Short mmCIF file of C-alpha atoms in Angstrom, two decimals:
data_model
loop_
_atom_site.label_atom_id
_atom_site.label_comp_id
_atom_site.label_asym_id
_atom_site.label_seq_id
_atom_site.Cartn_x
_atom_site.Cartn_y
_atom_site.Cartn_z
CA MET A 118 -0.17 0.25 0.04
CA PHE A 119 1.09 3.51 -0.67
CA PRO A 120 1.51 5.45 2.40
CA PHE A 121 -0.19 8.95 2.71
CA ARG A 122 2.83 10.77 3.28
CA HIS A 123 4.14 9.77 -0.11
CA VAL A 124 0.99 11.30 -1.62
CA VAL A 125 1.36 14.70 0.29
CA ALA A 126 5.13 14.37 -0.33
CA ALA A 127 4.41 13.91 -4.26
CA LEU A 128 1.50 16.65 -4.56
CA LEU A 129 3.71 18.99 -2.79
CA THR A 130 6.67 17.93 -5.00
CA VAL A 131 3.93 19.16 -8.08
CA SER A 132 2.51 22.25 -6.79
CA VAL A 133 6.46 23.04 -6.34
CA ILE A 134 7.38 22.58 -9.52
CA SER A 135 3.98 23.62 -11.24
CA VAL A 136 4.08 27.30 -10.10
CA PRO A 137 7.24 28.32 -12.62
CA LEU A 138 5.99 26.49 -15.48
CA ALA A 139 2.04 28.35 -14.89
CA ALA A 140 3.58 31.43 -15.84
CA ALA A 141 6.32 30.05 -18.12
CA ALA A 142 4.96 32.65 -20.76
CA GLN A 143 6.57 35.13 -18.93
CA ALA A 144 9.70 34.01 -18.45
CA PRO A 145 11.80 31.40 -20.22
CA ILE A 146 12.50 27.78 -18.74
CA ARG A 147 15.85 26.80 -18.57
CA VAL A 148 16.96 23.20 -18.82
CA GLY A 149 20.16 22.36 -17.29
CA LEU A 150 22.63 19.10 -16.78
CA GLY A 151 25.22 18.87 -14.65
CA GLY A 152 27.11 16.10 -12.19
CA GLY A 153 29.27 16.08 -9.28
CA ILE A 154 30.57 14.73 -6.09
CA SER A 155 27.98 13.50 -3.14
CA MET A 156 29.44 13.25 0.30
CA PRO A 157 26.97 11.15 2.93
CA VAL A 158 26.69 12.07 6.34
CA GLY A 159 24.37 10.10 9.03
CA ASP A 160 23.37 6.70 8.28
CA ILE A 161 24.89 6.64 4.92
CA ALA A 162 28.47 7.43 5.82
CA LYS A 163 28.27 4.44 7.66
CA THR A 164 28.09 2.23 5.25
CA SER A 165 29.63 4.46 2.02
CA ASN A 166 32.19 6.14 0.90
CA SER A 167 31.89 9.60 -1.06
CA GLY A 168 30.14 8.82 -4.74
CA ILE A 169 29.08 10.78 -7.95
CA ASN A 170 26.04 12.71 -9.21
CA LEU A 171 24.18 13.02 -12.18
CA THR A 172 21.53 15.83 -12.21
CA ALA A 173 19.06 17.22 -14.80
CA SER A 174 17.36 20.41 -13.65
CA LEU A 175 14.65 23.14 -14.49
CA ASN A 176 14.89 26.34 -13.61
CA TYR A 177 12.75 29.49 -14.16
CA ASP A 178 14.23 32.91 -13.00
CA PRO A 179 10.84 35.50 -13.30
CA LYS A 180 11.66 39.62 -12.63
CA LEU A 181 10.82 38.92 -9.23
CA PRO A 182 13.23 38.43 -6.09
CA ILE A 183 13.16 34.70 -6.45
CA GLY A 184 13.27 32.25 -8.90
CA PHE A 185 11.80 28.37 -8.80
CA GLU A 186 13.77 25.03 -9.86
CA ALA A 187 12.78 21.25 -9.97
CA ASN A 188 15.60 18.79 -10.27
CA ALA A 189 16.02 15.03 -10.88
CA SER A 190 19.08 13.59 -9.24
CA TYR A 191 20.95 10.27 -9.25
CA HIS A 192 23.28 9.96 -6.54
CA ASN A 193 25.34 6.41 -6.50
CA PHE A 194 28.01 5.52 -3.14
CA ALA A 195 30.66 3.61 -3.38
CA PRO A 196 30.97 0.67 -0.72
CA LYS A 197 32.67 1.12 2.69
CA GLY A 198 34.88 -2.02 3.26
CA ARG A 199 32.98 -4.77 1.78
CA SER A 200 31.84 -5.87 -1.26
CA ASP A 201 28.23 -6.15 -1.59
CA GLY A 202 27.22 -3.40 -3.58
CA ASN A 203 26.86 0.33 -3.66
CA SER A 204 24.00 2.25 -1.99
CA PHE A 205 22.02 4.79 -4.02
CA ILE A 206 19.49 7.47 -3.85
CA MET A 207 17.30 9.09 -6.82
CA ALA A 208 15.64 12.34 -5.87
CA VAL A 209 12.70 14.59 -7.33
CA THR A 210 13.43 18.01 -5.80
CA GLY A 211 11.65 21.41 -5.90
CA GLY A 212 12.18 24.39 -4.26
CA ILE A 213 12.68 28.16 -4.29
CA THR A 214 16.43 30.57 -5.14
CA ILE A 215 17.16 33.49 -3.70
CA PRO A 216 20.16 35.94 -5.38
CA ILE A 217 22.05 37.50 -2.66
CA SER A 218 24.85 40.06 -3.63
CA GLY A 219 28.56 39.48 -4.23
CA THR A 220 31.26 40.00 -5.99
CA LEU A 221 32.39 36.72 -8.10
CA GLY A 222 29.38 35.62 -10.35
CA LYS A 223 25.79 35.61 -8.87
CA PRO A 224 25.78 33.73 -5.67
CA TYR A 225 21.99 32.69 -4.58
CA LEU A 226 20.55 30.71 -1.47
CA MET A 227 18.08 27.28 -2.27
CA GLY A 228 15.96 25.62 -0.12
CA GLY A 229 13.15 23.12 -1.16
CA VAL A 230 11.40 19.84 -0.54
CA GLY A 231 11.78 16.11 -2.27
CA TYR A 232 10.86 12.95 -2.81
CA TYR A 233 14.04 10.54 -2.37
CA ASN A 234 14.05 6.68 -3.44
CA THR A 235 17.44 5.01 -1.21
CA GLN A 236 18.36 1.58 -2.20
CA GLY A 237 21.61 -0.54 -1.36
CA PRO A 238 22.85 -1.73 1.67
CA THR A 239 22.28 1.43 3.41
CA THR A 240 18.50 0.50 3.98
CA GLY A 241 19.74 -3.13 5.58
CA ALA A 242 17.22 -5.70 5.25
CA THR A 243 14.73 -3.58 3.20
CA ASP A 244 14.77 -3.52 -0.92
CA ALA A 245 14.67 0.31 -1.14
CA GLU A 246 12.97 3.28 1.17
CA ARG A 247 10.92 6.25 -0.37
CA ASP A 248 10.92 9.06 1.98
CA VAL A 249 10.35 12.57 1.84
CA GLY A 250 12.81 15.40 2.63
CA GLY A 251 14.10 18.71 2.37
CA TYR A 252 17.38 20.66 1.03
CA GLY A 253 19.11 24.20 1.28
CA GLY A 254 22.34 25.26 -0.28
CA VAL A 255 24.03 27.86 -2.13
CA GLY A 256 25.05 28.38 -5.30
CA ILE A 257 27.22 30.79 -7.74
CA ARG A 258 26.16 31.36 -11.47
CA PHE A 259 28.05 32.53 -14.01
CA ARG A 260 27.19 33.99 -17.42
CA GLY A 261 28.57 32.53 -20.44
CA ARG A 262 27.90 33.31 -23.91
CA LYS A 263 25.22 30.80 -25.02
CA ALA A 264 25.13 28.99 -21.06
CA ASP A 265 25.15 29.72 -17.43
CA PHE A 266 27.48 27.55 -15.42
CA HIS A 267 26.30 26.57 -11.64
CA VAL A 268 28.43 25.64 -8.87
CA LYS A 269 26.38 24.86 -5.62
CA ALA A 270 26.32 22.95 -2.54
CA VAL A 271 23.43 21.59 -1.08
CA PHE A 272 22.94 20.15 1.93
CA HIS A 273 19.83 17.19 2.11
CA GLU A 274 18.00 15.94 5.11
CA ILE A 275 15.79 12.75 4.15
CA PHE A 276 13.03 12.16 6.99
CA ALA A 277 13.56 8.52 7.27
CA GLY A 278 11.58 6.51 9.71
CA LYS A 279 12.76 4.39 12.62
CA ASN A 280 14.81 1.51 12.44
CA ALA A 281 14.05 -2.23 13.98
CA ALA A 282 15.05 -0.87 17.61
CA GLY A 283 13.02 2.35 17.14
CA VAL A 284 16.51 4.81 16.94
CA THR A 285 15.02 7.42 14.23
CA ARG A 286 17.63 7.30 10.80
CA SER A 287 19.77 10.24 9.70
CA ARG A 288 19.99 10.13 6.25
CA GLU A 289 21.91 13.41 4.96
CA MET A 290 23.75 13.90 1.83
CA ILE A 291 26.00 16.88 0.20
CA PRO A 292 26.37 16.88 -3.09
CA LEU A 293 28.76 19.36 -4.60
CA SER A 294 27.87 20.05 -8.49
CA PHE A 295 28.79 21.82 -11.57
CA THR A 296 25.55 22.05 -13.80
CA VAL A 297 25.20 23.63 -17.79
CA VAL A 298 22.11 25.33 -18.14
CA LEU A 299 20.84 26.05 -21.49
#
């Protein structure tokens, strides 16, 4: 059975993503592709080393004090001291971007919510776990002639339930990524 919290998470994500899409006629939606390194934190770090991330994004930057973003990402973590396979997280997130003043590029803050699918040895006996979560971070945009380049660091907190012993699990990761936005 599909738990109610997953329905709420999916609806929240769709609503956050649909706001910029509804106003697409006023400003362009830009597509980005990128990747980088993902560092595990919390329970994920107990079983996994740093790994890679791949990201596809939609960016909408209206002439307002905030912008909007939606991301689909894949994070693959190498095993730590074992050979039973990699752990990975697939995520769909959406949120806002807030420009801040800076001297290098165009820095911004970001934050939002997401839906996370965790699989591999990190989940223990469970084949896969699907949870909601939130994220926050900082990025810098650099303008090119035909594309923008984004460098960002984001902290993801996945709201995982309790383990068999009743202890709340700690699922966090920090991806550092470089994205080309067309």
